[in-house]
Short mmCIF file of C-alpha atoms in Angstrom, two decimals:
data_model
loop_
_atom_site.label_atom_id
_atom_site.label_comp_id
_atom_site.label_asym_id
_atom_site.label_seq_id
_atom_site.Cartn_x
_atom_site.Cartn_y
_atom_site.Cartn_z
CA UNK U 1 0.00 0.00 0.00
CA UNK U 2 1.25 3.53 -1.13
CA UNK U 3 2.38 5.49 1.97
CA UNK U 4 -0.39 8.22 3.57
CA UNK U 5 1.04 11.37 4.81
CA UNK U 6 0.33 11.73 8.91
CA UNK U 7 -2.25 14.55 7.88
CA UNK U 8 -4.48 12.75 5.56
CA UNK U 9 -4.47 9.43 8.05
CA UNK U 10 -5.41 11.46 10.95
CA UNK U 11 -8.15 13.04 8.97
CA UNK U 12 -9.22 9.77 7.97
CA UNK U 13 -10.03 8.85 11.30
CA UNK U 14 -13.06 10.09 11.42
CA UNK U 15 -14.17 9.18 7.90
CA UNK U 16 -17.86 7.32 7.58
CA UNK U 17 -19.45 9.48 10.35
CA UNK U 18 -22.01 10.98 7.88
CA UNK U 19 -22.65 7.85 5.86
CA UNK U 20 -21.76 5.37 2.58
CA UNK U 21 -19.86 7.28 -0.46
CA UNK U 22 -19.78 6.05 -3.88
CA UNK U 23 -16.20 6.61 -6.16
CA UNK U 24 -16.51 6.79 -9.69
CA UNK U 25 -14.08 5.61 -11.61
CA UNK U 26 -13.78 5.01 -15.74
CA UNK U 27 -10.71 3.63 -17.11
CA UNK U 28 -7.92 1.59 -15.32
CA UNK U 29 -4.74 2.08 -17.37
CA UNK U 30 -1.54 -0.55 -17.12
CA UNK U 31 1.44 0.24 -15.67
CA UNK U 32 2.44 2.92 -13.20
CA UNK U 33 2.69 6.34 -15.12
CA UNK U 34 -0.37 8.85 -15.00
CA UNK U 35 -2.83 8.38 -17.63
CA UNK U 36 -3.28 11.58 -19.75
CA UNK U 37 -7.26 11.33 -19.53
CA UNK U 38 -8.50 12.84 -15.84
CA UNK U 39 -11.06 10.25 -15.46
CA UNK U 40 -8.45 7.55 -15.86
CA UNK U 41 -6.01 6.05 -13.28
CA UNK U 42 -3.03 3.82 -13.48
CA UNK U 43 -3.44 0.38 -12.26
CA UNK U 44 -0.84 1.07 -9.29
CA UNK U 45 -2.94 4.05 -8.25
CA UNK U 46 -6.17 1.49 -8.63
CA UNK U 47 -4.13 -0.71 -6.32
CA UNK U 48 -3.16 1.33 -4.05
CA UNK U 49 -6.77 3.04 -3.21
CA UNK U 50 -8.38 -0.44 -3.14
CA UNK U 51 -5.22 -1.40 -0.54
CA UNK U 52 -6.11 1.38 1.73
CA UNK U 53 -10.00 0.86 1.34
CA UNK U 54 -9.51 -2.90 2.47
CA UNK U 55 -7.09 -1.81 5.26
CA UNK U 56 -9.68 1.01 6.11
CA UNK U 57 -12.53 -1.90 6.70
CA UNK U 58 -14.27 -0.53 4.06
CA UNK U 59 -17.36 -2.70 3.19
CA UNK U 60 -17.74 -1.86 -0.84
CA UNK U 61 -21.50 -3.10 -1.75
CA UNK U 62 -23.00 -2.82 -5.06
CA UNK U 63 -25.41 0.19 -5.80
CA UNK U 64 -28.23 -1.75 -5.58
CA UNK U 65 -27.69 -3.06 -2.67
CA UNK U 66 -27.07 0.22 -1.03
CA UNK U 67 -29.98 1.85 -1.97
CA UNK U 68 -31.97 -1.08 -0.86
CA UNK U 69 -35.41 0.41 1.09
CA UNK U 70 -34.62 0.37 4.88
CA UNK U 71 -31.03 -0.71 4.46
CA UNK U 72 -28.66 0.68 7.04
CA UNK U 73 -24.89 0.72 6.35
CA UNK U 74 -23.00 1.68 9.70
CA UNK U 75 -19.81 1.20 9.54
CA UNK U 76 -17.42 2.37 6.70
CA UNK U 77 -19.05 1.95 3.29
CA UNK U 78 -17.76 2.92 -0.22
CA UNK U 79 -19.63 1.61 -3.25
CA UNK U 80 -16.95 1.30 -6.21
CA UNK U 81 -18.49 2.26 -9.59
CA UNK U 82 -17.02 2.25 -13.04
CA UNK U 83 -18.78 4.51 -16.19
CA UNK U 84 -18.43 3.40 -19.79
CA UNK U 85 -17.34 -0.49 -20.02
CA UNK U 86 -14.03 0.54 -21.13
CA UNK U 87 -12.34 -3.19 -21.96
CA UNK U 88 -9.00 -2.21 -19.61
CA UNK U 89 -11.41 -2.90 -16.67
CA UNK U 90 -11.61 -6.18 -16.63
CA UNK U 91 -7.93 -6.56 -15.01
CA UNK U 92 -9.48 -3.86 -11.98
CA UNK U 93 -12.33 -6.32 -11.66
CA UNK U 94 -9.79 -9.04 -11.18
CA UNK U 95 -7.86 -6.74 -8.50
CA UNK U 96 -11.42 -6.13 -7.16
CA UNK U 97 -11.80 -10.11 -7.19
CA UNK U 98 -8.36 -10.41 -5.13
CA UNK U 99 -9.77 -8.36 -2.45
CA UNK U 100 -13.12 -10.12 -2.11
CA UNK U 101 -14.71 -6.62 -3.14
CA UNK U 102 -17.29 -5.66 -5.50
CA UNK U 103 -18.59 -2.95 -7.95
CA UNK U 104 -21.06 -1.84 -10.16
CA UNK U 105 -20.66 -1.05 -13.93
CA UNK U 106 -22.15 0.50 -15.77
CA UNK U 107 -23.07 0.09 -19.48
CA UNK U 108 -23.28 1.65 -22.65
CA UNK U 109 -25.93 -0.96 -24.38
CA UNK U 110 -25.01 -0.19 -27.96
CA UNK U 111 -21.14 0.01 -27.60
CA UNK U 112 -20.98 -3.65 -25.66
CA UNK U 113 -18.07 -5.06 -27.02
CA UNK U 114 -17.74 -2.37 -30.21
CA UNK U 115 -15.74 1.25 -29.98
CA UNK U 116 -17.55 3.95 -28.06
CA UNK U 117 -20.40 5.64 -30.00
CA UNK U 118 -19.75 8.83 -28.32
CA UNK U 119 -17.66 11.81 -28.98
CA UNK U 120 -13.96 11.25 -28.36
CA UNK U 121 -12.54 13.47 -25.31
CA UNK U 122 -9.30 11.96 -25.08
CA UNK U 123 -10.66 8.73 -23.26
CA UNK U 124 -8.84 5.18 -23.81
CA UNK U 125 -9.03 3.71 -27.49
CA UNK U 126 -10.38 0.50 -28.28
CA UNK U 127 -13.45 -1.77 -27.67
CA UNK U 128 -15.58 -1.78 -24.97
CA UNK U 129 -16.38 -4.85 -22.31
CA UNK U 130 -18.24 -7.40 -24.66
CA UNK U 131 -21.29 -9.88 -23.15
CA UNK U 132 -19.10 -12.89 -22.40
CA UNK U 133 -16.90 -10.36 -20.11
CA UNK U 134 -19.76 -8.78 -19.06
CA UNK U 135 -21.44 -11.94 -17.78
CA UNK U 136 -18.49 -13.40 -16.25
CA UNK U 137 -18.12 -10.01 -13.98
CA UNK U 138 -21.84 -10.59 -12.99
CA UNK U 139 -20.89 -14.29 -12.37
CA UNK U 140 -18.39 -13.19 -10.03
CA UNK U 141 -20.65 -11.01 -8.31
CA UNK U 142 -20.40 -7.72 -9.91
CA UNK U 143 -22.79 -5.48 -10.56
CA UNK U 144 -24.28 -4.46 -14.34
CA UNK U 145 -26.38 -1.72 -14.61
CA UNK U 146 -27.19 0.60 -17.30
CA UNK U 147 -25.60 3.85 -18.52
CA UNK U 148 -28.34 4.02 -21.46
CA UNK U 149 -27.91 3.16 -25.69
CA UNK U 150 -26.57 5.77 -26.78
CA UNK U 151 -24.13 7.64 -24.21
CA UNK U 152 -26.74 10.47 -24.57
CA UNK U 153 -27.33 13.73 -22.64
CA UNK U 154 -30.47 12.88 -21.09
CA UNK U 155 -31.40 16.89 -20.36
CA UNK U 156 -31.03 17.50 -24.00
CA UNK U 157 -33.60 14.18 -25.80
CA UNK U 158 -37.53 14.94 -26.27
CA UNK U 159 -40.03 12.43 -24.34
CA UNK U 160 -39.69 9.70 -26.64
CA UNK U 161 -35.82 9.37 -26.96
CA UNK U 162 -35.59 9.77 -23.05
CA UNK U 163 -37.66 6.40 -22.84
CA UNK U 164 -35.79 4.50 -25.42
CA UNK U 165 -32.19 5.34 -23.84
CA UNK U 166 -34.18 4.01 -20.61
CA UNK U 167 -35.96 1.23 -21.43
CA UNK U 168 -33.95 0.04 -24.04
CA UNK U 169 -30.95 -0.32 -22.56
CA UNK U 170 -32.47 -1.75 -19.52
CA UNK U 171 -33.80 -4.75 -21.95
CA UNK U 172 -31.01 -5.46 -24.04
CA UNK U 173 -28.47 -5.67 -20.66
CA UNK U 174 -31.27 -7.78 -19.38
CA UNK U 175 -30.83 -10.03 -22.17
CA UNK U 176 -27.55 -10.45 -22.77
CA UNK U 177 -26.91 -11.10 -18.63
CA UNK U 178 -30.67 -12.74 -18.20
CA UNK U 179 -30.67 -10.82 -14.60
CA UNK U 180 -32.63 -7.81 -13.57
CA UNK U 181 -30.31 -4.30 -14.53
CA UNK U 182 -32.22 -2.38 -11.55
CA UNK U 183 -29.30 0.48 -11.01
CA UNK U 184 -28.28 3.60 -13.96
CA UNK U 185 -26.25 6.37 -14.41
CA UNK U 186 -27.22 9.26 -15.82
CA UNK U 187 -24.33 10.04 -18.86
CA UNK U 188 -22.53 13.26 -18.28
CA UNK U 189 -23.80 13.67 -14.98
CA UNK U 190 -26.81 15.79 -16.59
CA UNK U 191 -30.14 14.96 -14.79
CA UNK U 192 -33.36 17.02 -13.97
CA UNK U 193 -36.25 16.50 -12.09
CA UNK U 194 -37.94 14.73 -15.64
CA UNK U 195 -35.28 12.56 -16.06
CA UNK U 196 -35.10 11.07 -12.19
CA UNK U 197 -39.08 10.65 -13.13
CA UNK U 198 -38.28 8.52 -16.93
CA UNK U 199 -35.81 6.78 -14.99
CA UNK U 200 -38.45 5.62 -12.28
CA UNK U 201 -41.00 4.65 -14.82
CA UNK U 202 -38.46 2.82 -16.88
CA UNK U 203 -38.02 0.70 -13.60
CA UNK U 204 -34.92 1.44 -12.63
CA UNK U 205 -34.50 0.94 -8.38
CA UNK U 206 -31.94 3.58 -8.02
CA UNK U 207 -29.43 6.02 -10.49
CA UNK U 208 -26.32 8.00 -9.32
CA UNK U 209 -25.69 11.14 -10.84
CA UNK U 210 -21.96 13.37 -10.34
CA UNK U 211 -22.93 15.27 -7.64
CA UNK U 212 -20.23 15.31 -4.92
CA UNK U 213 -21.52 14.51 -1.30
CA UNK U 214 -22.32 11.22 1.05
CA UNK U 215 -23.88 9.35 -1.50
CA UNK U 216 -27.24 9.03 0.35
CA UNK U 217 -27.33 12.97 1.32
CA UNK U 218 -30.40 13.66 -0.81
CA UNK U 219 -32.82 10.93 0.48
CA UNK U 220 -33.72 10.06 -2.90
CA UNK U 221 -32.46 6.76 -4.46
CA UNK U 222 -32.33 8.56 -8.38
CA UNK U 223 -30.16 10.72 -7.16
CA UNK U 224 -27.36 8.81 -5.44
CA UNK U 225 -24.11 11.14 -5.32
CA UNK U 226 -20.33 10.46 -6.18
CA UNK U 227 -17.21 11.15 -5.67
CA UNK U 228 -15.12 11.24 -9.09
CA UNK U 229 -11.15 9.42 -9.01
CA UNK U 230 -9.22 11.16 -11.21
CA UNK U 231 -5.90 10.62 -12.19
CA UNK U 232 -4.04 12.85 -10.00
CA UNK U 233 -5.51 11.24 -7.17
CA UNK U 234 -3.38 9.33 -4.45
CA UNK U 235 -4.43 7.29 -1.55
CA UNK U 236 -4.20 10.62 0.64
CA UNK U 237 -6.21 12.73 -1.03
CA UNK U 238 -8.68 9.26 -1.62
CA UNK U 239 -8.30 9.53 2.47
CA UNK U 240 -9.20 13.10 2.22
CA UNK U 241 -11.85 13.05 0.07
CA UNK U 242 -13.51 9.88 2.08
CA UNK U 243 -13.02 12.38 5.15
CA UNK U 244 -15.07 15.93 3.54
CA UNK U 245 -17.20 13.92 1.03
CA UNK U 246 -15.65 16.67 -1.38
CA UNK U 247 -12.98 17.09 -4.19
CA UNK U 248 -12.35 20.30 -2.89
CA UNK U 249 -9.12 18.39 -0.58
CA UNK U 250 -6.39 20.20 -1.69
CA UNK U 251 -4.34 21.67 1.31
CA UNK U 252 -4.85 25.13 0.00
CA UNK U 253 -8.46 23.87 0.38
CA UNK U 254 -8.44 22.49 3.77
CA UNK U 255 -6.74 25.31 4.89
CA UNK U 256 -9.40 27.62 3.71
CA UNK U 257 -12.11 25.22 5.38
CA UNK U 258 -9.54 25.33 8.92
CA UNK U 259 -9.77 29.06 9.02
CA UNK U 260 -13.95 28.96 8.38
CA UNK U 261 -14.45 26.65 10.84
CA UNK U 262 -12.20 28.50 13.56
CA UNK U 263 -14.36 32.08 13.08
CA UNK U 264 -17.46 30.30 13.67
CA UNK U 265 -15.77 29.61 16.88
#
């Protein structure tokens, strides 16, 4: 496990007080350098967060199963959740698999094991998972849920698009895994009262959107929050941001909280 500077760890300490968090990650790159993609992280970094969550006694549930009605999670929880289906995450499932821990993925239904569909910012090149790798990872107790057909910015389709990306992508995962998909997550983060509603009446159980925050802050299970792991991040500022349920953990940052919380004082 990477070392944690004293700071971070004592921080840490008190992490889990106000609840489970959910970390979003996308791709899982080989090696040890920094990816060039933010939303990507090397597979040291990947083993080095997963390390400290294990020696942390983090429990890491599915989504699902943490927005389950009347479920109470109170010790340390961290849901681990992966956007896209990018193919390099099959070796962090195996790391995952090491650890005895799970996650939830979720799926593009029209890129399953083709190219993304979507416009190209820089992410990894390639295929995406296909449904053999898909069904082994639910096999093996990971989660599949749905990220829609198409990739598409849900605040930005008329009624009847909304429903297909929904419903659509819900049946053809469905299919192809011959399981239930009850979890989503809404593409781009982008999300308004009328989608959380399509996503309901699609039958979806519960969606996470990219809102930072304890992911059950809001009360409402279609609008789960998450923290992002980009590739800058360490297992101290993981620590940190497990702490402040923020990406604001810089230590110009938690300087600037220090100093609000002493004039309240």
């Amino acid at each position: 496990m990477s070392r944690i500077d004293p700071l971070s760890r004592f921080l840490h300490r008190q992490a889990g007080q106000h609840g489970p968090v959910m970390l979003m990650y996308h791709a899982v790159t080989p090696g040890t350098d920094r990816p060039a993609w933010p939303w990507a992280v090397s597979m040291r970094q990947f083993r080095a967060q997963l390390d400290f969550l294990a020696a942390s006694g983090y429990a890491t549930p599915t989504m699902a199963e943490l927005a389950e009605p009347g479920r109470v999670w109170p010790g340390r929880t961290a849901v681990i959740t992966f956007d896209d289906g990018y193919v390099d995450n099959l070796a962090a499932c195996a790391e995952l698999e090491q650890r005895g821990m799970r996650a939830s993925w979720f799926i593009v239904s029209s890129s399953v094991g083709r190219p993304p569909g979507w416009p190209d910012d820089g992410r990894p090149a390639g295929r995406m998972l296909n449904a053999a790798e898909l069904r082994d990872m639910h096999a093996a107790g990971m989660e599949i849920g749905s990220h829609t057909v198409n990739h598409a910015r849900l605040t930005g389709t008329d009624d009847a698009q909304l429903q297909r990306e929904l419903v659509d992508s819900k049946a053809a995962l469905e299919d192809l895994l011959g399981a239930p998909v009850p979890s989503f997550a809404y593409p781009y983060g982008a999300w308004d009262a009328r989608c959380t509603a399509a996503v309901a009446a699609a039958g979806y159980a519960a969606a996470c959107t990219t809102r930072t925050g304890w992911a059950l802050r809001d009360n409402d299970p279609y609008r789960l929050r998450r923290l992002t792991v980009f590739n800058t991040d360490t297992a101290g500022s993981l620590a940190r941001k497990l702490y402040f349920g923020s990406h604001d953990v810089r230590w110009r940052d938690i300087a600037r909280y220090t100093l609000r919380r002493l004039r309240r004082v």
